Tab-separated table of C-alpha atoms and ligand atoms in Angstrom:
chain	number	residue	atom	x	y	z
M	161	MET	CA	35.820	-50.571	11.865
M	162	PRO	CA	33.292	-49.156	10.066
M	163	ASN	CA	32.997	-52.449	8.095
M	164	SER	CA	31.097	-54.369	11.275
M	165	ARG	CA	28.034	-53.678	12.128
M	166	ASP	CA	25.145	-55.940	11.915
M	167	THR	CA	23.150	-53.303	9.688
M	168	ARG	CA	19.182	-54.293	11.392
M	169	ARG	CA	15.998	-52.863	8.621
M	170	LEU	CA	13.133	-51.485	10.485
M	171	GLU	CA	9.790	-50.870	9.685
M	172	PRO	CA	7.660	-47.470	9.123
M	173	ASN	CA	4.951	-48.184	11.707
M	174	ALA	CA	4.923	-47.643	15.779
M	175	ALA	CA	7.937	-50.003	16.787
M	176	GLY	CA	10.284	-49.229	14.318
M	177	ILE	CA	10.448	-44.944	14.384
M	178	ALA	CA	10.458	-45.458	18.264
M	179	GLU	CA	13.745	-47.888	17.806
M	180	ALA	CA	15.163	-45.590	15.185
M	181	ALA	CA	15.166	-43.047	18.297
M	182	ALA	CA	16.337	-45.262	20.406
M	183	LEU	CA	18.758	-46.084	18.664
M	184	LEU	CA	19.835	-42.366	17.506
M	185	ARG	CA	20.288	-41.254	20.994
M	186	GLY	CA	22.423	-43.642	22.490
M	187	GLY	CA	24.088	-42.273	19.518
M	188	LEU	CA	23.805	-44.988	16.787
M	189	LEU	CA	23.603	-44.570	12.992
M	190	VAL	CA	20.400	-45.598	10.965
M	191	ALA	CA	19.288	-43.992	7.981
M	192	LEU	CA	16.503	-42.595	7.652
M	193	PRO	CA	13.912	-41.894	4.501
M	194	THR	CA	13.253	-38.009	3.887
M	195	GLU	CA	10.493	-36.820	1.842
M	196	THR	CA	13.797	-35.380	-0.614
M	197	VAL	CA	16.575	-38.889	-0.250
M	198	TYR	CA	17.929	-40.825	2.189
M	199	GLY	CA	19.791	-39.250	5.065
M	200	LEU	CA	22.425	-41.063	7.040
M	201	ALA	CA	21.515	-39.816	11.282
M	202	ALA	CA	23.337	-38.878	14.076
M	203	ASP	CA	22.497	-37.408	17.348
M	204	ALA	CA	24.497	-33.421	15.772
M	205	THR	CA	24.559	-33.028	19.757
M	206	SER	CA	27.648	-35.554	20.069
M	207	GLY	CA	30.383	-35.575	18.414
M	208	THR	CA	31.393	-39.135	18.766
M	209	ALA	CA	28.278	-39.648	17.114
M	210	VAL	CA	28.414	-37.646	14.095
M	211	ALA	CA	32.060	-38.658	13.960
M	212	GLY	CA	30.504	-42.269	13.208
M	213	ILE	CA	28.743	-40.653	10.175
M	214	TYR	CA	31.825	-38.635	9.129
M	215	ALA	CA	34.076	-42.639	9.291
M	216	ALA	CA	30.801	-44.428	7.675
M	217	LYS	CA	30.936	-42.480	4.199
M	218	GLY	CA	34.587	-41.707	4.866
M	219	ARG	CA	33.621	-37.844	3.778
M	220	PRO	CA	36.420	-35.383	4.834
M	221	ARG	CA	35.799	-33.303	7.768
M	222	PHE	CA	35.404	-30.157	6.507
M	223	ASN	CA	32.475	-31.093	4.892
M	224	PRO	CA	29.276	-29.579	6.806
M	225	LEU	CA	26.420	-31.725	8.284
M	226	ILE	CA	22.335	-30.457	7.740
M	227	ALA	CA	21.040	-30.589	11.141
M	228	HIS	CA	16.827	-31.684	10.812
M	229	LEU	CA	14.388	-30.453	13.238
M	230	PRO	CA	11.321	-31.480	13.630
M	231	ASP	CA	9.569	-27.196	13.528
M	232	LEU	CA	10.288	-24.035	13.319
M	233	ALA	CA	10.258	-23.814	17.495
M	234	ALA	CA	13.286	-26.344	17.432
M	235	ALA	CA	15.251	-24.736	14.621
M	236	ARG	CA	15.082	-21.030	16.642
M	237	ARG	CA	17.007	-22.516	19.217
M	238	GLU	CA	19.617	-23.672	16.685
M	239	GLY	CA	20.346	-20.446	14.346
M	240	VAL	CA	19.353	-16.591	14.199
M	241	PHE	CA	16.528	-16.653	11.762
M	242	ASP	CA	16.004	-12.723	9.608
M	243	ALA	CA	13.059	-11.496	7.962
M	244	PRO	CA	14.187	-13.248	4.768
M	245	ALA	CA	15.211	-16.962	7.191
M	246	LEU	CA	11.148	-16.608	8.692
M	247	ALA	CA	9.614	-15.982	5.195
M	248	LEU	CA	11.503	-19.488	3.683
M	249	ALA	CA	11.139	-21.195	7.046
M	250	ALA	CA	6.631	-20.285	6.750
M	251	ALA	CA	6.546	-21.398	3.195
M	252	PHE	CA	8.504	-24.280	2.544
M	253	TRP	CA	8.689	-26.222	6.426
M	254	PRO	CA	8.208	-28.288	6.347
M	255	GLY	CA	9.732	-29.531	3.043
M	256	PRO	CA	12.903	-29.883	1.106
M	257	LEU	CA	14.598	-26.094	2.233
M	258	THR	CA	18.172	-25.789	4.022
M	259	LEU	CA	18.982	-22.695	5.484
M	260	VAL	CA	21.893	-21.484	5.843
M	261	VAL	CA	21.746	-19.111	9.170
M	262	PRO	CA	24.133	-17.433	11.463
M	263	VAL	CA	24.535	-19.978	14.753
M	264	SER	CA	22.312	-18.958	17.750
M	265	ALA	CA	23.801	-18.497	21.667
M	266	ASP	CA	22.774	-21.763	22.459
M	267	CYS	CA	22.737	-24.152	19.559
M	268	ALA	CA	22.904	-27.461	20.796
M	269	VAL	CA	24.741	-28.697	17.410
M	270	CYS	CA	28.614	-29.985	17.832
M	271	ASP	CA	31.894	-28.537	16.563
M	272	LEU	CA	32.146	-31.338	13.983
M	273	ALA	CA	28.991	-31.585	13.091
M	274	ARG	CA	29.371	-27.402	11.814
M	275	ALA	CA	32.823	-27.680	10.642
M	276	GLY	CA	33.573	-25.539	13.253
M	277	LEU	CA	31.730	-23.004	11.323
M	278	SER	CA	29.872	-19.687	12.702
M	279	SER	CA	26.684	-20.381	10.176
M	280	VAL	CA	23.978	-23.979	11.167
M	281	ALA	CA	22.872	-25.141	8.327
M	282	LEU	CA	18.371	-26.129	9.068
M	283	ARG	CA	16.221	-28.476	7.946
M	284	VAL	CA	12.768	-29.363	8.897
M	285	PRO	CA	11.751	-32.576	6.431
M	286	SER	CA	8.104	-33.229	5.832
M	287	HIS	CA	8.098	-36.853	6.029
M	288	PRO	CA	6.346	-38.552	8.328
M	289	VAL	CA	8.093	-41.041	9.352
M	290	ALA	CA	10.980	-38.419	8.771
M	291	ARG	CA	9.000	-36.359	11.548
M	292	ALA	CA	8.033	-38.606	14.187
M	293	VAL	CA	11.628	-39.524	14.632
M	294	LEU	CA	12.163	-36.587	15.045
M	295	GLU	CA	10.245	-35.410	17.176
M	296	ARG	CA	10.858	-38.864	19.814
M	297	ALA	CA	14.476	-38.553	19.265
M	298	GLY	CA	14.131	-34.528	20.780
M	299	ARG	CA	17.146	-32.796	19.850
M	300	PRO	CA	18.177	-31.873	16.168
M	301	ILE	CA	19.091	-35.038	13.759
M	302	ALA	CA	22.393	-33.845	11.585
M	303	ALA	CA	21.878	-36.382	8.025
M	304	PRO	CA	24.216	-35.790	4.666
M	305	SER	CA	22.285	-38.536	1.919
M	306	ALA	CA	22.727	-41.927	3.061
M	307	ASN	CA	25.914	-42.534	-0.119
M	308	ARG	CA	29.431	-43.719	0.750
M	309	SER	CA	31.073	-40.014	0.058
M	310	GLY	CA	31.070	-38.996	-3.544
M	311	ARG	CA	28.552	-41.720	-4.250
M	312	ILE	CA	25.410	-41.571	-6.080
M	313	SER	CA	23.070	-40.935	-3.296
M	314	ALA	CA	20.181	-43.016	-1.706
M	315	THR	CA	15.852	-43.039	-2.662
M	316	CYS	CA	15.660	-46.204	-1.666
M	317	ALA	CA	16.633	-48.254	1.243
M	318	GLY	CA	17.942	-51.438	-0.999
M	319	ASP	CA	20.410	-48.304	-2.166
M	320	VAL	CA	21.412	-47.557	0.991
M	321	LEU	CA	21.771	-50.755	1.586
M	322	GLU	CA	24.278	-51.392	-1.032
M	323	GLU	CA	26.023	-48.444	0.371
M	324	LEU	CA	26.120	-49.018	3.764
M	325	ASP	CA	25.371	-52.025	4.739
M	326	GLY	CA	27.866	-53.659	7.690
M	327	ARG	CA	28.567	-49.556	8.197
M	328	ILE	CA	25.462	-48.155	10.082
M	329	ASP	CA	23.184	-49.415	12.791
M	330	ALA	CA	20.468	-49.842	11.093
M	331	VAL	CA	17.756	-48.774	8.322
M	332	LEU	CA	13.650	-48.044	8.386
M	333	ASP	CA	13.085	-48.555	5.180
M	334	ALA	CA	9.704	-46.414	4.079
M	335	GLY	CA	10.404	-47.286	0.719
M	336	ALA	CA	10.589	-45.402	-2.100
M	337	THR	CA	12.233	-41.234	-1.479
M	338	LYS	CA	8.902	-38.456	-3.384
M	339	ILE	CA	11.172	-36.337	-4.522
M	340	GLY	CA	14.579	-37.332	-5.224
M	341	VAL	CA	17.042	-35.132	-5.618
M	342	GLU	CA	18.110	-33.690	-2.700
M	343	SER	CA	16.786	-29.752	-0.641
M	344	THR	CA	18.265	-26.769	-1.907
M	345	ILE	CA	20.597	-24.359	0.468
M	346	VAL	CA	19.487	-21.067	0.789
M	347	ALA	CA	21.742	-19.226	2.761
M	348	CYS	CA	20.053	-16.379	4.733
M	349	LEU	CA	23.093	-14.243	7.026
M	350	GLY	CA	22.569	-11.477	6.710
M	351	GLY	CA	20.968	-9.113	3.195
M	352	ALA	CA	20.195	-11.293	-0.103
M	353	PRO	CA	19.881	-14.603	0.449
M	354	ARG	CA	21.964	-16.978	-1.591
M	355	LEU	CA	20.895	-19.915	-3.611
M	356	LEU	CA	24.619	-22.585	-2.655
M	357	ARG	CA	22.715	-26.109	-4.520
M	358	PRO	CA	19.192	-26.262	-6.472
M	359	GLY	CA	17.178	-28.838	-5.216
M	360	GLY	CA	14.380	-29.623	-4.520
M	361	ALA	CA	11.830	-26.506	-4.041
M	362	THR	CA	12.682	-24.164	-7.091
M	363	ARG	CA	14.016	-21.011	-7.464
M	364	GLN	CA	11.407	-18.820	-9.110
M	365	ALA	CA	8.963	-20.588	-5.507
M	366	ILE	CA	11.852	-19.062	-3.990
M	367	GLU	CA	12.418	-16.317	-5.662
M	368	ALA	CA	8.154	-15.300	-5.669
M	369	VAL	CA	8.329	-15.241	-1.275
M	370	ILE	CA	11.561	-13.734	-0.954
M	371	GLY	CA	10.106	-11.380	-3.841
M	372	GLN	CA	14.032	-11.082	-5.164
M	373	ALA	CA	16.382	-12.707	-7.148
M	374	LEU	CA	18.416	-15.272	-5.172
M	375	LEU	CA	21.904	-14.304	-5.488
M	376	LEU	CA	24.262	-17.310	-6.611
M	377	ALA	CA	26.880	-17.968	-4.819
M	378	GLU	CA	30.336	-17.553	-7.564
M	379	ASP	CA	28.718	-14.033	-6.705
M	380	ASP	CA	30.867	-13.818	-4.165
M	381	SER	CA	33.950	-14.849	-4.456
M	382	ALA	CA	35.339	-13.713	-0.680
M	383	ALA	CA	34.231	-17.220	1.179
M	384	PRO	CA	33.627	-20.111	-1.101
M	385	LEU	CA	30.244	-20.746	1.444
M	386	SER	CA	29.141	-24.014	1.335
M	387	PRO	CA	32.453	-26.453	1.432
M	388	GLY	CA	30.494	-30.038	0.280
M	389	LEU	CA	29.989	-28.423	-2.846
M	390	LEU	CA	32.925	-29.912	-5.026
M	391	ALA	CA	32.942	-29.914	-8.462
M	392	SER	CA	32.635	-34.085	-8.249
M	393	HIS	CA	30.136	-35.680	-6.398
M	394	TYR	CA	27.139	-38.069	-7.221
M	395	ALA	CA	28.946	-40.190	-9.399
M	396	PRO	CA	28.746	-43.361	-11.185
M	397	ALA	CA	31.813	-45.426	-11.590
M	398	ALA	CA	30.638	-45.321	-15.884
M	399	ARG	CA	31.885	-41.510	-17.292
M	400	VAL	CA	28.487	-39.495	-17.970
M	401	ARG	CA	28.374	-37.460	-21.052
M	402	LEU	CA	26.285	-34.423	-20.642
M	403	ASP	CA	23.122	-33.193	-23.605
M	404	ALA	CA	24.356	-36.210	-25.592
M	405	ALA	CA	21.614	-36.891	-28.820
M	406	ALA	CA	22.408	-40.662	-28.812
M	407	ALA	CA	24.477	-43.111	-27.133
M	408	ARG	CA	27.761	-43.917	-28.701
M	409	ALA	CA	29.405	-48.004	-29.059
M	410	GLY	CA	29.536	-49.034	-25.486
M	411	GLU	CA	28.039	-46.196	-23.072
M	412	ALA	CA	24.315	-47.196	-21.955
M	413	TRP	CA	21.563	-43.815	-22.300
M	414	LEU	CA	20.100	-42.220	-20.185
M	415	GLY	CA	16.845	-40.451	-21.962
M	416	PHE	CA	14.263	-37.844	-21.068
M	417	GLY	CA	11.062	-37.090	-23.033
M	418	PRO	CA	9.444	-39.068	-26.021
M	419	GLU	CA	12.357	-41.297	-27.521
M	420	ALA	CA	11.783	-41.462	-31.681
M	421	GLU	CA	14.087	-44.607	-31.937
M	422	THR	CA	13.921	-46.706	-28.525
M	423	ALA	CA	17.512	-47.692	-27.757
M	424	ALA	CA	19.828	-50.863	-29.583
M	425	PRO	CA	19.035	-54.539	-28.394
M	426	GLY	CA	20.989	-55.660	-25.299
M	427	ARG	CA	21.898	-52.277	-24.562
M	428	ALA	CA	21.395	-50.542	-21.308
M	429	ALA	CA	18.188	-48.119	-21.127
M	430	LEU	CA	16.482	-46.201	-19.657
M	431	ASN	CA	14.022	-42.806	-19.130
M	432	LEU	CA	14.157	-40.179	-16.841
M	433	SER	CA	10.853	-38.917	-17.972
M	434	PRO	CA	8.874	-40.015	-21.068
M	435	ALA	CA	7.014	-37.512	-20.968
M	436	GLY	CA	9.060	-34.985	-19.641
M	437	ASP	CA	7.690	-34.240	-16.655
M	438	LEU	CA	10.906	-32.631	-14.446
M	439	ALA	CA	8.782	-33.986	-10.931
M	440	GLU	CA	9.389	-37.463	-12.355
M	441	ALA	CA	12.836	-37.207	-13.791
M	442	ALA	CA	13.933	-36.316	-10.462
M	443	ALA	CA	12.213	-38.793	-8.661
M	444	ASN	CA	14.130	-41.531	-11.325
M	445	LEU	CA	17.210	-39.810	-12.030
M	446	PHE	CA	19.736	-41.074	-8.929
M	447	GLY	CA	18.046	-44.852	-9.097
M	448	HIS	CA	18.480	-45.022	-12.840
M	449	LEU	CA	21.897	-44.095	-12.735
M	450	ARG	CA	22.454	-46.088	-9.834
M	451	ARG	CA	20.864	-49.044	-12.506
M	452	LEU	CA	22.633	-48.099	-15.554
M	453	ASP	CA	26.197	-47.701	-13.548
M	454	ALA	CA	25.422	-51.613	-12.628
M	455	ALA	CA	25.670	-52.731	-15.854
M	456	ARG	CA	28.957	-51.801	-16.052
M	457	PRO	CA	28.648	-49.636	-19.188
M	458	ALA	CA	32.190	-47.293	-20.480
M	459	GLY	CA	29.685	-44.479	-19.818
M	460	ILE	CA	26.796	-43.212	-19.423
M	461	ALA	CA	24.799	-40.860	-22.429
M	462	VAL	CA	22.531	-38.247	-20.697
M	463	ALA	CA	19.934	-36.566	-23.341
M	464	ALA	CA	19.205	-32.847	-21.895
M	465	ILE	CA	17.556	-31.645	-19.584
M	466	PRO	CA	15.781	-28.179	-19.485
M	467	GLU	CA	16.796	-26.063	-17.298
M	468	HIS	CA	13.838	-24.796	-15.752
M	469	GLY	CA	11.992	-25.810	-12.144
M	470	LEU	CA	13.443	-29.230	-11.264
M	471	GLY	CA	15.785	-28.935	-13.734
M	472	GLU	CA	17.729	-26.677	-12.122
M	473	ALA	CA	19.090	-29.291	-9.324
M	474	ILE	CA	19.017	-32.410	-11.955
M	475	ASN	CA	21.735	-30.109	-14.185
M	476	ASP	CA	23.980	-29.643	-11.136
M	477	ARG	CA	23.493	-32.699	-10.036
M	478	LEU	CA	24.721	-34.497	-13.904
M	479	ARG	CA	27.148	-32.050	-14.562
M	480	ARG	CA	29.006	-33.114	-10.696
M	481	ALA	CA	28.570	-36.778	-11.143
M	482	ALA	CA	30.147	-35.643	-14.995
M	483	ALA	CA	32.810	-33.538	-14.187
M	484	PRO	CA	36.042	-34.980	-13.927
M	485	ARG	CA	37.641	-36.889	-11.056
A	594	TXA	O1	17.737	-33.025	1.422
A	594	TXA	C1	18.874	-33.389	1.581
A	594	TXA	O2	19.706	-32.565	2.406
A	594	TXA	C2	19.142	-34.027	2.754
A	594	TXA	C3	18.089	-35.167	3.556
A	594	TXA	C4	19.204	-35.473	4.056
A	594	TXA	O3	17.954	-34.143	3.740
A	594	TXA	N1	20.527	-34.314	2.729
A	594	TXA	C5	21.566	-33.161	2.393
A	594	TXA	O4	23.010	-34.008	3.579
A	594	TXA	O5	21.936	-33.459	1.149
A	594	TXA	P1	24.417	-33.675	2.510
A	594	TXA	O6	25.233	-33.856	3.958
A	594	TXA	O7	24.597	-34.454	1.759
A	594	TXA	O8	24.689	-32.163	1.571
A	594	TXA	C6	24.939	-30.527	2.947
A	594	TXA	C7	25.210	-29.588	1.837
A	594	TXA	C8	26.907	-30.229	2.472
A	594	TXA	O9	26.588	-29.497	0.493
A	594	TXA	C9	27.388	-29.181	3.228
A	594	TXA	O10	28.161	-28.426	2.022
A	594	TXA	C10	26.297	-28.066	2.810
A	594	TXA	O11	25.934	-28.867	2.675
A	594	TXA	N2	26.243	-27.285	4.219
A	594	TXA	C11	26.299	-27.180	5.570
A	594	TXA	N3	25.912	-26.806	6.528
A	594	TXA	C12	26.467	-25.615	5.405
A	594	TXA	C13	26.819	-24.532	6.117
A	594	TXA	N4	26.802	-23.769	7.484
A	594	TXA	N5	26.920	-23.472	5.150
A	594	TXA	C14	27.256	-23.306	3.737
A	594	TXA	N6	27.006	-25.458	3.444
A	594	TXA	C15	26.983	-25.858	4.245
A	595	MG	MG1	25.202	-35.753	-0.651
């Protein structure tokens, strides 16, 4: 039963890291910090362990997971890297980029984690605690964001427990995550690389490495490359209204940049970055949405966010949060 586990809190020291790796090797579920968001980790080579992730999240089975590795050498055992994939790995790993590549002949990531696809999503995170656990685990580790399916991603251990307490075996608490939005996902499946999800690595930085514009997933109507990119996702309980000039009656307010007026007293209001800094806004995004939602407003009105740099990932998440459910 998903709700019957005793969820332990592990410290981000040598003992906690060793314990997390041992739990993972034993097929159990551990929430791990990464530089983007917390991940709900399990042994990617074990169908039973991966089934535990889907059960804990209440996630539809057709949605494939990212396999996390300690370095490029380990990643190359799981997938086939063409020239653009190698250039991107060299430029961004370890870091907030996930590469979808064809599976290798001896790929150890199980069918369930790949949702039966002939490609695999690989990521080498930069968070030192995540890397230490991955090294000790000695196998690919599947880790979707540590939230229940469709809900707001978790950026600190407290938020992980709000989502998954009693459903997982442990959370390794290393404080708040630095970037705050998930990794950018790029498919390198032959031909030009394709952007499947904007994220912590900006489109501009990626295009500078590959020397051409990224194709968009929507440019190819043949197949939905990223089956998990559902329109409604990251959703608070409250209705979300984007590009708002001000909150209406009953709405909470999520601002960005310097604001002329302070919010009406008693109204829930937070600012993603009073200085108008997109990195700060990304780091605050999920936590602020969660805090405002906890005040149970009729809705959450969100100020306009510029679409460049990390703004592309922030706006992607906000559009999904605002999508009809
Ligand atoms: O920053 C992140 O990427 C976090 C941390 C924990 O690493 N993880 C994360 O995982 O965001 P998740 O499961 O929430 O998102 C993974 C996305 C899904 O939308 C899924 O559809 C897509 O990756 N994906 C996985 N394998 C794929 C594949 N073979 N082809 C296309 N899309 C794939
Ligand atoms: Mg997610």
